[in-house]
Amino acid sequence: MTAIKRPPAKYQPKGLTVLHEDRDIIVVEKPCGLLSIGTERDKSRTVHTILNEYVRKGDPRSRNRVYIVHRLDRETSGILVLAKSEAAKIFLQGHWQETDKRYLTIVHGTLDPKSGTISSYLAENSALTVYSTRDPALGKLSLTEYMVLKEAKGLSLLEIHLLTGRKHQIRVHLSEQGHPVVGDRKYGKNDGCATLALHARSISFTHPVSGRMLFFETAIPELFSRLVGKIDAPTA
């Protein structure tokens, strides 16, 4: 697993921070507001299109491309892993349950107990809103492990260990507990915060070719310290 030479500056992926790149994978930090991949309704610029241009080094005839392994909501910032071959994508997705995914989030209110696991079956209605159901035939089992790291100003900073990866899982689970994520207008309230306080902080997984265990971590967003004050970095 050797790092590869980066393309010229003009082909660097604008708006994304590349944390790691080799012949098989790219790991980037996605900012809030950028889609992971386009949808039928939204064809705007995405992580997928930006990185496809990047690996083609300005040659539209190049057969190089990237493959989406997982997604982050448009409003969520943090680490995304993409594959550079279909075989690498299949391997990473096949071992996704073994991948350790940690998030930081700030929610309204104080939680009791201070740590635990939220479990429900998540389904989606015709309005594209995700909700919990007791019927396993309607939804998919979803597990969100949380731990309170700090409480301040009526808010709580949580570390989330994502045990399953369903659409809007963290946001829905916390909202249904009465503790919506700050800035979440879909599942929470208009609290005056323009940015969703949800960040994919770290990830650990097995490299699809070398078999080495890789770990990546990002800085805590400035928004978080503005909301709850100085934060001591949690250990992954």
PDB file of C-alpha atoms in Angstrom:
ATOM      1  CA  MET A   1       0.000   0.000   0.000  1.00  0.00           C
ATOM      2  CA  THR A   2       2.003   2.970  -1.284  1.00  0.00           C
ATOM      3  CA  ALA A   3       0.876   6.562  -1.495  1.00  0.00           C
ATOM      4  CA  ILE A   4       0.577   7.802  -5.059  1.00  0.00           C
ATOM      5  CA  LYS A   5       1.716  10.999  -6.705  1.00  0.00           C
ATOM      6  CA  ARG A   6      -0.930  13.695  -6.573  1.00  0.00           C
ATOM      7  CA  PRO A   7      -2.163  15.321  -9.818  1.00  0.00           C
ATOM      8  CA  PRO A   8      -1.202  18.956 -10.556  1.00  0.00           C
ATOM      9  CA  ALA A   9      -2.713  21.613  -8.294  1.00  0.00           C
ATOM     10  CA  LYS A  10      -5.362  22.635 -10.822  1.00  0.00           C
ATOM     11  CA  TYR A  11      -6.854  19.123 -10.647  1.00  0.00           C
ATOM     12  CA  GLN A  12      -6.875  18.931  -6.857  1.00  0.00           C
ATOM     13  CA  PRO A  13     -10.360  18.278  -5.449  1.00  0.00           C
ATOM     14  CA  LYS A  14     -11.727  21.716  -4.549  1.00  0.00           C
ATOM     15  CA  GLY A  15     -13.722  21.823  -1.341  1.00  0.00           C
ATOM     16  CA  LEU A  16     -12.464  18.476  -0.035  1.00  0.00           C
ATOM     17  CA  THR A  17      -9.522  17.556   2.172  1.00  0.00           C
ATOM     18  CA  VAL A  18      -7.769  14.337   1.096  1.00  0.00           C
ATOM     19  CA  LEU A  19      -6.687  12.514   4.267  1.00  0.00           C
ATOM     20  CA  HIS A  20      -5.228   9.480   2.490  1.00  0.00           C
ATOM     21  CA  GLU A  21      -4.882   8.125  -1.027  1.00  0.00           C
ATOM     22  CA  ASP A  22      -3.322   4.980  -2.448  1.00  0.00           C
ATOM     23  CA  ARG A  23      -3.975   2.796  -5.479  1.00  0.00           C
ATOM     24  CA  ASP A  24      -7.127   1.309  -3.982  1.00  0.00           C
ATOM     25  CA  ILE A  25      -8.881   3.893  -1.790  1.00  0.00           C
ATOM     26  CA  ILE A  26      -9.324   7.609  -1.120  1.00  0.00           C
ATOM     27  CA  VAL A  27     -10.255   8.920   2.325  1.00  0.00           C
ATOM     28  CA  VAL A  28     -11.545  12.506   2.436  1.00  0.00           C
ATOM     29  CA  GLU A  29     -13.087  14.972   4.857  1.00  0.00           C
ATOM     30  CA  LYS A  30     -16.424  16.223   3.541  1.00  0.00           C
ATOM     31  CA  PRO A  31     -17.684  19.668   4.517  1.00  0.00           C
ATOM     32  CA  CYS A  32     -21.244  20.342   5.610  1.00  0.00           C
ATOM     33  CA  GLY A  33     -23.524  21.176   2.666  1.00  0.00           C
ATOM     34  CA  LEU A  34     -21.992  18.827   0.079  1.00  0.00           C
ATOM     35  CA  LEU A  35     -23.815  15.712  -1.131  1.00  0.00           C
ATOM     36  CA  SER A  36     -21.943  12.404  -1.132  1.00  0.00           C
ATOM     37  CA  ILE A  37     -23.521  11.354  -4.448  1.00  0.00           C
ATOM     38  CA  GLY A  38     -26.195  12.788  -6.728  1.00  0.00           C
ATOM     39  CA  THR A  39     -29.848  11.778  -6.592  1.00  0.00           C
ATOM     40  CA  GLU A  40     -32.651  11.750  -9.128  1.00  0.00           C
ATOM     41  CA  ARG A  41     -33.850  15.029  -7.632  1.00  0.00           C
ATOM     42  CA  ASP A  42     -30.473  16.684  -7.171  1.00  0.00           C
ATOM     43  CA  LYS A  43     -27.680  16.605  -9.758  1.00  0.00           C
ATOM     44  CA  SER A  44     -25.520  19.251  -8.080  1.00  0.00           C
ATOM     45  CA  ARG A  45     -21.796  18.917  -7.510  1.00  0.00           C
ATOM     46  CA  THR A  46     -21.002  16.074  -5.114  1.00  0.00           C
ATOM     47  CA  VAL A  47     -18.068  14.296  -3.494  1.00  0.00           C
ATOM     48  CA  HIS A  48     -18.486  11.621  -6.167  1.00  0.00           C
ATOM     49  CA  THR A  49     -18.268  14.009  -9.136  1.00  0.00           C
ATOM     50  CA  ILE A  50     -15.396  16.018  -7.593  1.00  0.00           C
ATOM     51  CA  LEU A  51     -13.301  12.898  -6.982  1.00  0.00           C
ATOM     52  CA  ASN A  52     -14.102  11.373 -10.369  1.00  0.00           C
ATOM     53  CA  GLU A  53     -12.656  14.526 -11.952  1.00  0.00           C
ATOM     54  CA  TYR A  54      -9.696  14.320  -9.587  1.00  0.00           C
ATOM     55  CA  VAL A  55      -8.685  10.729 -10.418  1.00  0.00           C
ATOM     56  CA  ARG A  56      -9.073  11.418 -14.148  1.00  0.00           C
ATOM     57  CA  LYS A  57      -6.465  14.198 -13.857  1.00  0.00           C
ATOM     58  CA  GLY A  58      -8.297  16.371 -16.364  1.00  0.00           C
ATOM     59  CA  ASP A  59      -8.665  13.650 -18.998  1.00  0.00           C
ATOM     60  CA  PRO A  60     -12.400  13.103 -19.649  1.00  0.00           C
ATOM     61  CA  ARG A  61     -11.548   9.919 -21.630  1.00  0.00           C
ATOM     62  CA  SER A  62      -9.832   8.355 -18.622  1.00  0.00           C
ATOM     63  CA  ARG A  63     -11.444   5.164 -17.353  1.00  0.00           C
ATOM     64  CA  ASN A  64     -10.386   5.962 -13.797  1.00  0.00           C
ATOM     65  CA  ARG A  65     -13.280   6.463 -11.395  1.00  0.00           C
ATOM     66  CA  VAL A  66     -14.223   6.272  -7.738  1.00  0.00           C
ATOM     67  CA  TYR A  67     -16.884   4.118  -6.114  1.00  0.00           C
ATOM     68  CA  ILE A  68     -19.107   5.161  -3.218  1.00  0.00           C
ATOM     69  CA  VAL A  69     -18.637   2.848  -0.228  1.00  0.00           C
ATOM     70  CA  HIS A  70     -20.928   4.698   2.206  1.00  0.00           C
ATOM     71  CA  ARG A  71     -22.613   8.093   2.476  1.00  0.00           C
ATOM     72  CA  LEU A  72     -22.954  11.031   4.816  1.00  0.00           C
ATOM     73  CA  ASP A  73     -26.028  13.260   4.828  1.00  0.00           C
ATOM     74  CA  ARG A  74     -25.540  16.542   2.974  1.00  0.00           C
ATOM     75  CA  GLU A  75     -25.655  18.440   6.299  1.00  0.00           C
ATOM     76  CA  THR A  76     -23.161  16.109   8.043  1.00  0.00           C
ATOM     77  CA  SER A  77     -19.431  16.815   7.884  1.00  0.00           C
ATOM     78  CA  GLY A  78     -16.561  14.383   8.320  1.00  0.00           C
ATOM     79  CA  ILE A  79     -14.812  11.316   6.978  1.00  0.00           C
ATOM     80  CA  LEU A  80     -15.841   9.512   3.803  1.00  0.00           C
ATOM     81  CA  VAL A  81     -14.111   6.446   2.333  1.00  0.00           C
ATOM     82  CA  LEU A  82     -14.258   5.836  -1.419  1.00  0.00           C
ATOM     83  CA  ALA A  83     -12.872   2.936  -3.439  1.00  0.00           C
ATOM     84  CA  LYS A  84     -10.916   3.190  -6.704  1.00  0.00           C
ATOM     85  CA  SER A  85     -12.050  -0.200  -8.018  1.00  0.00           C
ATOM     86  CA  GLU A  86     -15.216  -2.261  -7.851  1.00  0.00           C
ATOM     87  CA  ALA A  87     -13.327  -5.047  -6.073  1.00  0.00           C
ATOM     88  CA  ALA A  88     -12.190  -2.658  -3.325  1.00  0.00           C
ATOM     89  CA  LYS A  89     -15.735  -1.322  -2.976  1.00  0.00           C
ATOM     90  CA  ILE A  90     -17.190  -4.836  -2.636  1.00  0.00           C
ATOM     91  CA  PHE A  91     -14.594  -5.744  -0.004  1.00  0.00           C
ATOM     92  CA  LEU A  92     -15.180  -2.612   2.073  1.00  0.00           C
ATOM     93  CA  GLN A  93     -18.961  -2.918   1.932  1.00  0.00           C
ATOM     94  CA  GLY A  94     -18.741  -6.613   2.735  1.00  0.00           C
ATOM     95  CA  HIS A  95     -16.772  -5.804   5.900  1.00  0.00           C
ATOM     96  CA  TRP A  96     -18.756  -2.700   6.825  1.00  0.00           C
ATOM     97  CA  GLN A  97     -20.192  -4.194  10.009  1.00  0.00           C
ATOM     98  CA  GLU A  98     -16.623  -4.568  11.277  1.00  0.00           C
ATOM     99  CA  THR A  99     -15.783  -0.948  10.475  1.00  0.00           C
ATOM    100  CA  ASP A 100     -15.577   1.279  13.558  1.00  0.00           C
ATOM    101  CA  LYS A 101     -17.395   4.580  12.910  1.00  0.00           C
ATOM    102  CA  ARG A 102     -17.382   7.360  15.534  1.00  0.00           C
ATOM    103  CA  TYR A 103     -19.290  10.623  15.358  1.00  0.00           C
ATOM    104  CA  LEU A 104     -19.503  13.737  17.489  1.00  0.00           C
ATOM    105  CA  THR A 105     -22.786  15.575  17.857  1.00  0.00           C
ATOM    106  CA  ILE A 106     -24.344  18.254  20.019  1.00  0.00           C
ATOM    107  CA  VAL A 107     -27.971  17.830  21.036  1.00  0.00           C
ATOM    108  CA  HIS A 108     -30.533  19.823  22.977  1.00  0.00           C
ATOM    109  CA  GLY A 109     -31.066  18.969  26.636  1.00  0.00           C
ATOM    110  CA  THR A 110     -29.334  16.545  28.998  1.00  0.00           C
ATOM    111  CA  LEU A 111     -29.509  12.784  28.636  1.00  0.00           C
ATOM    112  CA  ASP A 112     -30.219  10.239  31.327  1.00  0.00           C
ATOM    113  CA  PRO A 113     -28.581   7.755  31.358  1.00  0.00           C
ATOM    114  CA  LYS A 114     -25.315   9.327  30.216  1.00  0.00           C
ATOM    115  CA  SER A 115     -24.475   6.370  27.998  1.00  0.00           C
ATOM    116  CA  GLY A 116     -26.448   3.634  26.318  1.00  0.00           C
ATOM    117  CA  THR A 117     -27.659   2.140  23.048  1.00  0.00           C
ATOM    118  CA  ILE A 118     -30.752   3.320  21.186  1.00  0.00           C
ATOM    119  CA  SER A 119     -32.423   0.504  19.247  1.00  0.00           C
ATOM    120  CA  SER A 120     -35.358   0.615  16.838  1.00  0.00           C
ATOM    121  CA  TYR A 121     -36.512  -0.421  13.393  1.00  0.00           C
ATOM    122  CA  LEU A 122     -36.169   2.526  11.009  1.00  0.00           C
ATOM    123  CA  ALA A 123     -38.472   3.039   8.045  1.00  0.00           C
ATOM    124  CA  GLU A 124     -39.037   5.877   5.555  1.00  0.00           C
ATOM    125  CA  ASN A 125     -42.358   7.351   4.450  1.00  0.00           C
ATOM    126  CA  SER A 126     -43.384   8.808   1.091  1.00  0.00           C
ATOM    127  CA  ALA A 127     -42.273  12.277   2.237  1.00  0.00           C
ATOM    128  CA  LEU A 128     -38.718  10.859   2.644  1.00  0.00           C
ATOM    129  CA  THR A 129     -38.886  11.242   6.421  1.00  0.00           C
ATOM    130  CA  VAL A 130     -37.286   8.461   8.462  1.00  0.00           C
ATOM    131  CA  TYR A 131     -39.054   7.224  11.616  1.00  0.00           C
ATOM    132  CA  SER A 132     -38.989   4.345  14.091  1.00  0.00           C
ATOM    133  CA  THR A 133     -41.473   1.515  13.926  1.00  0.00           C
ATOM    134  CA  ARG A 134     -42.034  -1.525  16.122  1.00  0.00           C
ATOM    135  CA  ASP A 135     -42.750  -3.645  13.066  1.00  0.00           C
ATOM    136  CA  PRO A 136     -39.558  -5.400  11.867  1.00  0.00           C
ATOM    137  CA  ALA A 137     -41.298  -6.097   8.556  1.00  0.00           C
ATOM    138  CA  LEU A 138     -41.497  -2.346   7.863  1.00  0.00           C
ATOM    139  CA  GLY A 139     -38.117  -1.149   9.073  1.00  0.00           C
ATOM    140  CA  LYS A 140     -34.474  -2.144   9.439  1.00  0.00           C
ATOM    141  CA  LEU A 141     -32.904  -2.806  12.836  1.00  0.00           C
ATOM    142  CA  SER A 142     -30.813   0.226  13.785  1.00  0.00           C
ATOM    143  CA  LEU A 143     -28.429   0.577  16.733  1.00  0.00           C
ATOM    144  CA  THR A 144     -26.868   3.829  17.961  1.00  0.00           C
ATOM    145  CA  GLU A 145     -24.467   3.732  20.916  1.00  0.00           C
ATOM    146  CA  TYR A 146     -23.890   7.070  22.660  1.00  0.00           C
ATOM    147  CA  MET A 147     -21.849   8.552  25.493  1.00  0.00           C
ATOM    148  CA  VAL A 148     -22.161  12.050  26.979  1.00  0.00           C
ATOM    149  CA  LEU A 149     -18.806  13.877  26.906  1.00  0.00           C
ATOM    150  CA  LYS A 150     -19.842  17.320  28.107  1.00  0.00           C
ATOM    151  CA  GLU A 151     -22.904  19.306  29.176  1.00  0.00           C
ATOM    152  CA  ALA A 152     -23.108  23.094  28.869  1.00  0.00           C
ATOM    153  CA  LYS A 153     -25.664  25.815  28.129  1.00  0.00           C
ATOM    154  CA  GLY A 154     -28.554  23.350  28.005  1.00  0.00           C
ATOM    155  CA  LEU A 155     -26.744  21.269  25.388  1.00  0.00           C
ATOM    156  CA  SER A 156     -24.934  17.922  25.439  1.00  0.00           C
ATOM    157  CA  LEU A 157     -21.862  16.874  23.466  1.00  0.00           C
ATOM    158  CA  LEU A 158     -22.081  13.185  22.585  1.00  0.00           C
ATOM    159  CA  GLU A 159     -19.732  10.644  21.093  1.00  0.00           C
ATOM    160  CA  ILE A 160     -21.680   8.275  18.858  1.00  0.00           C
ATOM    161  CA  HIS A 161     -20.556   4.763  17.979  1.00  0.00           C
ATOM    162  CA  LEU A 162     -22.605   3.882  14.915  1.00  0.00           C
ATOM    163  CA  LEU A 163     -23.354   0.159  15.072  1.00  0.00           C
ATOM    164  CA  THR A 164     -25.551   0.223  11.957  1.00  0.00           C
ATOM    165  CA  GLY A 165     -25.612   2.809   9.189  1.00  0.00           C
ATOM    166  CA  ARG A 166     -29.172   3.689   8.201  1.00  0.00           C
ATOM    167  CA  LYS A 167     -30.280   6.904   6.523  1.00  0.00           C
ATOM    168  CA  HIS A 168     -30.617   9.756   9.078  1.00  0.00           C
ATOM    169  CA  GLN A 169     -30.146   7.187  11.857  1.00  0.00           C
ATOM    170  CA  ILE A 170     -28.362   9.345  14.428  1.00  0.00           C
ATOM    171  CA  ARG A 171     -30.644  12.333  13.853  1.00  0.00           C
ATOM    172  CA  VAL A 172     -33.857  10.307  14.122  1.00  0.00           C
ATOM    173  CA  HIS A 173     -32.804   8.247  17.134  1.00  0.00           C
ATOM    174  CA  LEU A 174     -31.761  11.309  19.150  1.00  0.00           C
ATOM    175  CA  SER A 175     -34.778  13.357  18.099  1.00  0.00           C
ATOM    176  CA  GLU A 176     -37.144  10.573  19.144  1.00  0.00           C
ATOM    177  CA  GLN A 177     -35.442  10.553  22.552  1.00  0.00           C
ATOM    178  CA  GLY A 178     -36.361  14.223  22.911  1.00  0.00           C
ATOM    179  CA  HIS A 179     -32.823  15.423  22.160  1.00  0.00           C
ATOM    180  CA  PRO A 180     -32.656  16.625  18.546  1.00  0.00           C
ATOM    181  CA  VAL A 181     -29.290  17.494  17.029  1.00  0.00           C
ATOM    182  CA  VAL A 182     -28.541  21.216  17.085  1.00  0.00           C
ATOM    183  CA  GLY A 183     -29.240  22.723  13.662  1.00  0.00           C
ATOM    184  CA  ASP A 184     -31.500  19.853  12.529  1.00  0.00           C
ATOM    185  CA  ARG A 185     -34.518  21.526  10.951  1.00  0.00           C
ATOM    186  CA  LYS A 186     -35.908  18.258   9.571  1.00  0.00           C
ATOM    187  CA  TYR A 187     -36.085  16.232  12.784  1.00  0.00           C
ATOM    188  CA  GLY A 188     -35.609  18.971  15.358  1.00  0.00           C
ATOM    189  CA  LYS A 189     -36.530  22.624  15.409  1.00  0.00           C
ATOM    190  CA  ASN A 190     -35.416  25.921  13.963  1.00  0.00           C
ATOM    191  CA  ASP A 191     -33.013  26.760  16.776  1.00  0.00           C
ATOM    192  CA  GLY A 192     -31.133  29.485  14.925  1.00  0.00           C
ATOM    193  CA  CYS A 193     -28.099  27.317  14.148  1.00  0.00           C
ATOM    194  CA  ALA A 194     -27.511  27.240  10.398  1.00  0.00           C
ATOM    195  CA  THR A 195     -25.137  24.250  10.554  1.00  0.00           C
ATOM    196  CA  LEU A 196     -25.987  20.715  11.658  1.00  0.00           C
ATOM    197  CA  ALA A 197     -23.856  19.801  14.693  1.00  0.00           C
ATOM    198  CA  LEU A 198     -23.048  16.280  13.477  1.00  0.00           C
ATOM    199  CA  HIS A 199     -19.536  15.258  12.442  1.00  0.00           C
ATOM    200  CA  ALA A 200     -18.084  11.901  11.341  1.00  0.00           C
ATOM    201  CA  ARG A 201     -15.016  12.162  13.567  1.00  0.00           C
ATOM    202  CA  SER A 202     -13.094   8.910  13.007  1.00  0.00           C
ATOM    203  CA  ILE A 203     -13.108   5.601  11.188  1.00  0.00           C
ATOM    204  CA  SER A 204     -11.129   2.379  11.445  1.00  0.00           C
ATOM    205  CA  PHE A 205     -11.225  -0.378   8.822  1.00  0.00           C
ATOM    206  CA  THR A 206      -9.226  -3.096   7.068  1.00  0.00           C
ATOM    207  CA  HIS A 207      -7.512  -2.065   3.834  1.00  0.00           C
ATOM    208  CA  PRO A 208      -9.090  -4.048   0.953  1.00  0.00           C
ATOM    209  CA  VAL A 209      -5.751  -5.129  -0.570  1.00  0.00           C
ATOM    210  CA  SER A 210      -2.976  -4.954   2.046  1.00  0.00           C
ATOM    211  CA  GLY A 211      -5.156  -6.225   4.909  1.00  0.00           C
ATOM    212  CA  ARG A 212      -3.678  -3.581   7.217  1.00  0.00           C
ATOM    213  CA  MET A 213      -5.899  -1.920   9.811  1.00  0.00           C
ATOM    214  CA  LEU A 214      -6.223   1.791   9.028  1.00  0.00           C
ATOM    215  CA  PHE A 215      -7.395   4.574  11.349  1.00  0.00           C
ATOM    216  CA  PHE A 216      -8.312   8.134  10.387  1.00  0.00           C
ATOM    217  CA  GLU A 217      -9.435  10.993  12.582  1.00  0.00           C
ATOM    218  CA  THR A 218     -10.363  14.625  11.951  1.00  0.00           C
ATOM    219  CA  ALA A 219     -10.258  17.752  14.077  1.00  0.00           C
ATOM    220  CA  ILE A 220     -13.322  18.769  16.069  1.00  0.00           C
ATOM    221  CA  PRO A 221     -15.260  21.413  14.096  1.00  0.00           C
ATOM    222  CA  GLU A 222     -15.023  24.976  15.402  1.00  0.00           C
ATOM    223  CA  LEU A 223     -18.831  25.075  15.628  1.00  0.00           C
ATOM    224  CA  PHE A 224     -18.739  22.566  18.472  1.00  0.00           C
ATOM    225  CA  SER A 225     -16.516  24.650  20.754  1.00  0.00           C
ATOM    226  CA  ARG A 226     -18.597  27.733  19.968  1.00  0.00           C
ATOM    227  CA  LEU A 227     -21.685  25.857  21.194  1.00  0.00           C
ATOM    228  CA  VAL A 228     -20.371  24.177  24.365  1.00  0.00           C
ATOM    229  CA  GLY A 229     -16.973  25.756  25.070  1.00  0.00           C
ATOM    230  CA  LYS A 230     -13.560  24.114  25.173  1.00  0.00           C
ATOM    231  CA  ILE A 231     -13.657  20.419  24.289  1.00  0.00           C
ATOM    232  CA  ASP A 232     -11.150  17.833  25.415  1.00  0.00           C
ATOM    233  CA  ALA A 233     -10.675  15.514  22.446  1.00  0.00           C
ATOM    234  CA  PRO A 234     -12.279  12.114  23.143  1.00  0.00           C
ATOM    235  CA  THR A 235     -10.161   9.014  22.680  1.00  0.00           C
ATOM    236  CA  ALA A 236     -11.324   6.735  19.866  1.00  0.00           C
TER     237      ALA A 236
END
